[in-house]
């Protein structure tokens, strides 16, 4: 029997609008190579950290310890899920506790 997924969490409209304003600021001002070099006099070494599909406070659903998803139920049914297994270790090769890893992959219609 298939495991029941956690309920979907919707991103509020205000959050989506704030995300769009934030992304416009990031891409056209703070990470724009011409504006940055003109204002700061040097290249922004952290440019392109925020991707085009970034949503402030995007929800995730924790399925079990260490496993979470962001896809909707419809997306999971329509495509093959990609399972990514990541370990982040400290210099002593011990797992770092309470670490959150942001992983995103945009599809062509991510704003729809």
CSV table of N, CA and C in Angstrom, one decimal:
chain,number,residue,atom,x,y,z
A,1,UNK,N,0.8,-1.2,0.0
A,1,UNK,CA,0.0,0.0,0.0
A,1,UNK,C,0.9,1.2,0.0
A,2,UNK,N,0.5,2.2,-0.8
A,2,UNK,CA,1.3,3.4,-0.9
A,2,UNK,C,1.2,4.3,0.3
A,3,UNK,N,2.3,4.9,0.7
A,3,UNK,CA,2.4,5.8,1.8
A,3,UNK,C,1.6,7.1,1.5
A,4,UNK,N,0.8,7.5,2.4
A,4,UNK,CA,0.1,8.8,2.3
A,4,UNK,C,1.0,9.9,2.4
A,5,UNK,N,0.9,10.9,1.5
A,5,UNK,CA,1.7,12.1,1.6
A,5,UNK,C,1.2,13.1,2.6
A,6,UNK,N,2.1,13.9,3.1
A,6,UNK,CA,1.7,15.0,4.0
A,6,UNK,C,0.8,16.0,3.3
A,7,UNK,N,-0.1,16.7,3.9
A,7,UNK,CA,-0.9,17.7,3.2
A,7,UNK,C,-0.1,18.8,2.5
A,8,UNK,N,-0.6,19.3,1.4
A,8,UNK,CA,0.1,20.3,0.7
A,8,UNK,C,-0.1,21.6,1.5
A,9,UNK,N,1.0,22.4,1.5
A,9,UNK,CA,0.9,23.7,2.1
A,9,UNK,C,1.0,24.8,1.0
A,10,UNK,N,0.1,25.6,0.9
A,10,UNK,CA,0.0,26.7,-0.1
A,10,UNK,C,0.9,27.9,0.3
A,11,UNK,N,1.5,28.5,-0.7
A,11,UNK,CA,2.3,29.7,-0.5
A,11,UNK,C,1.3,30.9,-0.7
A,12,UNK,N,1.1,31.7,0.3
A,12,UNK,CA,0.2,32.8,0.2
A,12,UNK,C,0.5,33.8,-0.9
A,13,UNK,N,-0.5,34.4,-1.4
A,13,UNK,CA,-0.3,35.4,-2.5
A,13,UNK,C,0.6,36.5,-2.2
A,14,UNK,N,0.5,37.1,-1.0
A,14,UNK,CA,1.4,38.1,-0.5
A,14,UNK,C,2.9,37.7,-0.5
A,15,UNK,N,3.1,36.4,-0.1
A,15,UNK,CA,4.5,35.9,-0.1
A,15,UNK,C,5.0,35.8,-1.5
A,16,UNK,N,4.1,35.3,-2.4
A,16,UNK,CA,4.5,35.2,-3.8
A,16,UNK,C,4.9,36.6,-4.4
A,17,UNK,N,4.0,37.6,-4.1
A,17,UNK,CA,4.3,39.0,-4.6
A,17,UNK,C,5.6,39.5,-4.0
A,18,UNK,N,5.8,39.3,-2.7
A,18,UNK,CA,7.1,39.8,-2.1
A,18,UNK,C,8.3,39.1,-2.7
A,19,UNK,N,8.1,37.8,-3.0
A,19,UNK,CA,9.2,37.0,-3.7
A,19,UNK,C,9.5,37.6,-5.0
A,20,UNK,N,8.5,38.0,-5.8
A,20,UNK,CA,8.7,38.6,-7.1
A,20,UNK,C,9.4,39.9,-7.0
A,21,UNK,N,9.0,40.8,-6.0
A,21,UNK,CA,9.7,42.1,-5.8
A,21,UNK,C,11.1,41.8,-5.4
A,22,UNK,N,11.3,40.9,-4.5
A,22,UNK,CA,12.7,40.5,-4.0
A,22,UNK,C,13.6,40.0,-5.2
A,23,UNK,N,13.0,39.2,-6.0
A,23,UNK,CA,13.8,38.6,-7.2
A,23,UNK,C,14.1,39.7,-8.2
A,24,UNK,N,13.2,40.7,-8.4
A,24,UNK,CA,13.5,41.8,-9.3
A,24,UNK,C,14.6,42.6,-8.7
A,25,UNK,N,14.6,42.9,-7.4
A,25,UNK,CA,15.7,43.6,-6.8
A,25,UNK,C,17.0,42.9,-6.9
A,26,UNK,N,17.0,41.6,-6.6
A,26,UNK,CA,18.2,40.8,-6.7
A,26,UNK,C,18.8,40.8,-8.1
A,27,UNK,N,18.0,40.5,-9.1
A,27,UNK,CA,18.5,40.3,-10.5
A,27,UNK,C,18.8,41.6,-11.2
A,28,UNK,N,18.1,42.7,-10.8
A,28,UNK,CA,18.3,43.9,-11.6
A,28,UNK,C,19.1,45.0,-10.8
A,29,UNK,N,19.3,44.8,-9.5
A,29,UNK,CA,20.1,45.7,-8.7
A,29,UNK,C,21.3,45.0,-8.0
A,30,UNK,N,21.0,44.2,-7.0
A,30,UNK,CA,22.1,43.7,-6.2
A,30,UNK,C,23.0,42.7,-6.8
A,31,UNK,N,22.5,41.9,-7.8
A,31,UNK,CA,23.3,40.9,-8.5
A,31,UNK,C,23.6,41.3,-9.9
A,32,UNK,N,23.1,42.4,-10.4
A,32,UNK,CA,23.4,42.9,-11.7
A,32,UNK,C,24.8,43.3,-11.9
A,33,UNK,N,25.6,42.6,-12.8
A,33,UNK,CA,27.0,42.8,-12.9
A,33,UNK,C,27.4,44.3,-13.2
A,34,UNK,N,26.6,45.0,-13.9
A,34,UNK,CA,26.9,46.4,-14.3
A,34,UNK,C,26.6,47.3,-13.1
A,35,UNK,N,25.5,47.1,-12.4
A,35,UNK,CA,25.2,48.0,-11.3
A,35,UNK,C,26.1,47.7,-10.1
A,36,UNK,N,26.4,46.4,-9.8
A,36,UNK,CA,27.2,46.0,-8.7
A,36,UNK,C,28.6,46.6,-8.9
A,37,UNK,N,29.2,46.4,-10.1
A,37,UNK,CA,30.6,46.9,-10.3
A,37,UNK,C,30.6,48.4,-10.3
A,38,UNK,N,29.6,49.1,-10.7
A,38,UNK,CA,29.5,50.6,-10.7
A,38,UNK,C,29.4,51.1,-9.2
A,39,UNK,N,28.6,50.4,-8.4
A,39,UNK,CA,28.4,50.9,-7.0
A,39,UNK,C,29.5,50.4,-6.1
A,40,UNK,N,29.9,49.2,-6.2
A,40,UNK,CA,30.9,48.6,-5.3
A,40,UNK,C,32.4,48.7,-5.9
A,41,UNK,N,32.5,48.9,-7.2
A,41,UNK,CA,33.8,49.0,-7.8
A,41,UNK,C,34.5,47.6,-7.9
A,42,UNK,N,33.8,46.6,-7.8
A,42,UNK,CA,34.3,45.2,-7.9
A,42,UNK,C,33.2,44.2,-8.3
A,43,UNK,N,33.6,43.0,-8.6
A,43,UNK,CA,32.7,42.0,-9.0
A,43,UNK,C,32.0,41.4,-7.7
A,44,UNK,N,30.7,41.1,-7.8
A,44,UNK,CA,30.0,40.4,-6.7
A,44,UNK,C,30.3,38.9,-6.7
A,45,UNK,N,31.1,38.5,-5.7
A,45,UNK,CA,31.5,37.1,-5.6
A,45,UNK,C,30.4,36.2,-5.2
A,46,UNK,N,29.3,36.7,-4.7
A,46,UNK,CA,28.1,35.9,-4.3
A,46,UNK,C,27.0,36.0,-5.2
A,47,UNK,N,27.2,36.6,-6.4
A,47,UNK,CA,26.1,36.7,-7.4
A,47,UNK,C,25.6,35.3,-7.8
A,48,UNK,N,24.4,35.3,-8.1
A,48,UNK,CA,23.7,34.1,-8.6
A,48,UNK,C,23.5,33.0,-7.5
A,49,UNK,N,23.4,33.4,-6.2
A,49,UNK,CA,23.1,32.5,-5.1
A,49,UNK,C,21.6,32.3,-5.1
A,50,UNK,N,20.8,33.3,-5.4
A,50,UNK,CA,19.3,33.2,-5.4
A,50,UNK,C,18.9,32.8,-6.8
A,51,UNK,N,18.2,31.7,-7.0
A,51,UNK,CA,17.8,31.3,-8.3
A,51,UNK,C,16.5,31.9,-8.7
A,52,UNK,N,16.1,31.8,-10.0
A,52,UNK,CA,14.9,32.4,-10.5
A,52,UNK,C,13.6,31.8,-9.9
A,53,UNK,N,13.6,30.7,-9.3
A,53,UNK,CA,12.4,30.0,-8.8
A,53,UNK,C,12.3,30.2,-7.3
A,54,UNK,N,13.1,31.0,-6.7
A,54,UNK,CA,13.1,31.2,-5.3
A,54,UNK,C,11.8,31.8,-4.8
A,55,UNK,N,11.3,31.3,-3.7
A,55,UNK,CA,10.1,31.8,-3.1
A,55,UNK,C,10.4,32.0,-1.6
A,56,UNK,N,10.2,33.2,-1.1
A,56,UNK,CA,10.5,33.4,0.3
A,56,UNK,C,9.6,32.5,1.2
A,57,UNK,N,10.2,31.8,2.1
A,57,UNK,CA,9.5,31.0,3.1
A,57,UNK,C,8.7,29.8,2.4
A,58,UNK,N,9.3,29.3,1.3
A,58,UNK,CA,8.6,28.2,0.6
A,58,UNK,C,8.4,27.0,1.5
A,59,UNK,N,7.2,26.5,1.5
A,59,UNK,CA,6.9,25.4,2.4
A,59,UNK,C,7.6,24.1,1.9
A,60,UNK,N,7.8,23.2,2.9
A,60,UNK,CA,8.2,21.8,2.5
A,60,UNK,C,7.4,20.9,3.5
A,61,UNK,N,7.3,19.7,3.1
A,61,UNK,CA,6.6,18.7,3.9
A,61,UNK,C,7.6,17.6,4.3
A,62,UNK,N,7.8,17.5,5.6
A,62,UNK,CA,8.7,16.5,6.0
A,62,UNK,C,8.0,15.2,6.1
A,63,UNK,N,8.5,14.2,5.3
A,63,UNK,CA,7.8,12.9,5.3
A,63,UNK,C,8.3,12.0,6.5
A,64,UNK,N,9.5,12.1,6.8
A,64,UNK,CA,10.1,11.4,8.0
A,64,UNK,C,11.4,12.1,8.3
A,65,UNK,N,12.1,11.7,9.3
A,65,UNK,CA,13.3,12.3,9.7
A,65,UNK,C,14.3,12.4,8.5
A,66,UNK,N,14.7,13.6,8.2
A,66,UNK,CA,15.6,13.8,7.1
A,66,UNK,C,15.1,13.7,5.7
A,67,UNK,N,13.8,13.6,5.5
A,67,UNK,CA,13.2,13.5,4.2
A,67,UNK,C,12.0,14.5,4.1
A,68,UNK,N,12.1,15.4,3.1
A,68,UNK,CA,11.0,16.4,2.9
A,68,UNK,C,10.8,16.6,1.4
A,69,UNK,N,9.7,17.1,1.0
A,69,UNK,CA,9.4,17.3,-0.4
A,69,UNK,C,8.7,18.7,-0.5
A,70,UNK,N,8.8,19.3,-1.7
A,70,UNK,CA,8.2,20.6,-2.0
A,70,UNK,C,7.1,20.4,-3.1
A,71,UNK,N,7.2,19.4,-3.8
A,71,UNK,CA,6.3,19.2,-5.0
A,71,UNK,C,4.9,18.9,-4.5
A,72,UNK,N,4.0,19.3,-5.4
A,72,UNK,CA,2.6,19.1,-5.1
A,72,UNK,C,2.2,17.6,-5.4
A,73,UNK,N,1.1,17.2,-4.9
A,73,UNK,CA,0.7,15.8,-5.1
A,73,UNK,C,0.5,15.6,-6.6
A,74,UNK,N,-0.1,16.6,-7.3
A,74,UNK,CA,-0.3,16.5,-8.8
A,74,UNK,C,1.1,16.3,-9.5
A,75,UNK,N,2.1,17.1,-9.1
A,75,UNK,CA,3.4,17.0,-9.7
A,75,UNK,C,4.0,15.7,-9.5
A,76,UNK,N,3.9,15.1,-8.3
A,76,UNK,CA,4.4,13.8,-8.0
A,76,UNK,C,3.8,12.7,-8.8
A,77,UNK,N,2.5,12.8,-9.1
A,77,UNK,CA,1.8,11.9,-9.9
A,77,UNK,C,2.1,12.0,-11.4
A,78,UNK,N,2.4,13.2,-11.8
A,78,UNK,CA,2.6,13.5,-13.2
A,78,UNK,C,4.0,13.2,-13.7
A,79,UNK,N,5.0,13.1,-12.8
A,79,UNK,CA,6.4,12.9,-13.2
A,79,UNK,C,7.1,11.9,-12.2
A,80,UNK,N,8.2,11.5,-12.7
A,80,UNK,CA,9.0,10.6,-11.8
A,80,UNK,C,9.8,11.4,-10.8
A,81,UNK,N,9.6,11.1,-9.5
A,81,UNK,CA,10.4,11.8,-8.5
A,81,UNK,C,11.9,11.6,-8.6
A,82,UNK,N,12.6,12.6,-8.3
A,82,UNK,CA,14.1,12.5,-8.2
A,82,UNK,C,14.5,12.5,-6.7
A,83,UNK,N,15.1,11.4,-6.3
A,83,UNK,CA,15.5,11.3,-4.9
A,83,UNK,C,16.9,11.6,-4.8
A,84,UNK,N,17.2,12.6,-3.9
A,84,UNK,CA,18.6,13.1,-3.7
A,84,UNK,C,19.0,12.7,-2.3
A,85,UNK,N,20.1,12.1,-2.2
A,85,UNK,CA,20.6,11.7,-0.8
A,85,UNK,C,21.9,12.5,-0.6
A,86,UNK,N,21.8,13.4,0.4
A,86,UNK,CA,22.9,14.4,0.6
A,86,UNK,C,23.4,14.2,2.1
A,87,UNK,N,24.7,14.1,2.3
A,87,UNK,CA,25.2,14.2,3.6
A,87,UNK,C,26.2,15.4,3.7
A,88,UNK,N,26.0,16.2,4.7
A,88,UNK,CA,26.9,17.3,5.0
A,88,UNK,C,27.6,17.0,6.3
A,89,UNK,N,28.9,16.9,6.1
A,89,UNK,CA,29.8,16.5,7.3
A,89,UNK,C,30.7,17.6,7.7
A,90,UNK,N,31.0,17.6,9.0
A,90,UNK,CA,32.0,18.6,9.4
A,90,UNK,C,33.4,18.1,9.1
A,91,UNK,N,34.5,18.8,9.6
A,91,UNK,CA,35.8,18.4,9.3
A,91,UNK,C,36.2,17.1,9.9
A,92,UNK,N,35.5,16.6,10.9
A,92,UNK,CA,35.7,15.3,11.5
A,92,UNK,C,34.9,14.2,10.9
A,93,UNK,N,34.2,14.5,9.8
A,93,UNK,CA,33.4,13.6,9.1
A,93,UNK,C,32.2,13.1,9.9
A,94,UNK,N,31.7,14.0,10.8
A,94,UNK,CA,30.5,13.7,11.5
A,94,UNK,C,29.3,14.6,11.0
A,95,UNK,N,28.1,14.0,10.9
A,95,UNK,CA,27.0,14.8,10.4
A,95,UNK,C,26.7,16.1,11.2
A,96,UNK,N,26.4,17.2,10.5
A,96,UNK,CA,26.1,18.4,11.1
A,96,UNK,C,24.6,18.4,11.6
A,97,UNK,N,24.3,18.5,12.9
A,97,UNK,CA,22.9,18.5,13.3
A,97,UNK,C,22.1,19.7,12.9
A,98,UNK,N,20.8,19.4,12.7
A,98,UNK,CA,19.8,20.5,12.4
A,98,UNK,C,20.2,21.3,11.2
A,99,UNK,N,20.8,20.7,10.2
A,99,UNK,CA,21.1,21.4,9.0
A,99,UNK,C,20.0,21.4,8.0
A,100,UNK,N,19.8,22.5,7.3
A,100,UNK,CA,18.8,22.5,6.3
A,100,UNK,C,19.5,22.8,5.0
A,101,UNK,N,19.2,22.0,4.0
A,101,UNK,CA,19.8,22.2,2.7
A,101,UNK,C,18.8,22.6,1.7
A,102,UNK,N,19.0,23.7,1.0
A,102,UNK,CA,18.0,24.2,0.0
A,102,UNK,C,18.5,23.7,-1.4
A,103,UNK,N,17.6,22.9,-2.0
A,103,UNK,CA,17.8,22.4,-3.3
A,103,UNK,C,16.7,22.8,-4.2
A,104,UNK,N,16.9,23.3,-5.3
A,104,UNK,CA,15.8,23.7,-6.2
A,104,UNK,C,16.1,23.3,-7.6
A,105,UNK,N,15.1,23.0,-8.3
A,105,UNK,CA,15.2,22.7,-9.7
A,105,UNK,C,14.0,23.2,-10.4
A,106,UNK,N,14.1,24.1,-11.3
A,106,UNK,CA,13.0,24.8,-12.0
A,106,UNK,C,12.6,24.0,-13.2
A,107,UNK,N,11.3,24.0,-13.5
A,107,UNK,CA,10.8,23.4,-14.7
A,107,UNK,C,10.4,24.6,-15.6
A,108,UNK,N,10.2,24.4,-16.9
A,108,UNK,CA,9.9,25.5,-17.8
A,108,UNK,C,8.7,26.4,-17.4
A,109,UNK,N,7.7,25.8,-16.7
A,109,UNK,CA,6.5,26.6,-16.3
A,109,UNK,C,6.5,26.8,-14.8
A,110,UNK,N,7.6,27.1,-14.2
A,110,UNK,CA,7.6,27.2,-12.7
A,110,UNK,C,6.8,28.3,-12.1
A,111,UNK,N,6.4,29.3,-12.9
A,111,UNK,CA,5.6,30.4,-12.4
A,111,UNK,C,4.1,30.2,-12.7
A,112,UNK,N,3.8,29.1,-13.3
A,112,UNK,CA,2.3,28.9,-13.6
A,112,UNK,C,1.6,28.5,-12.3
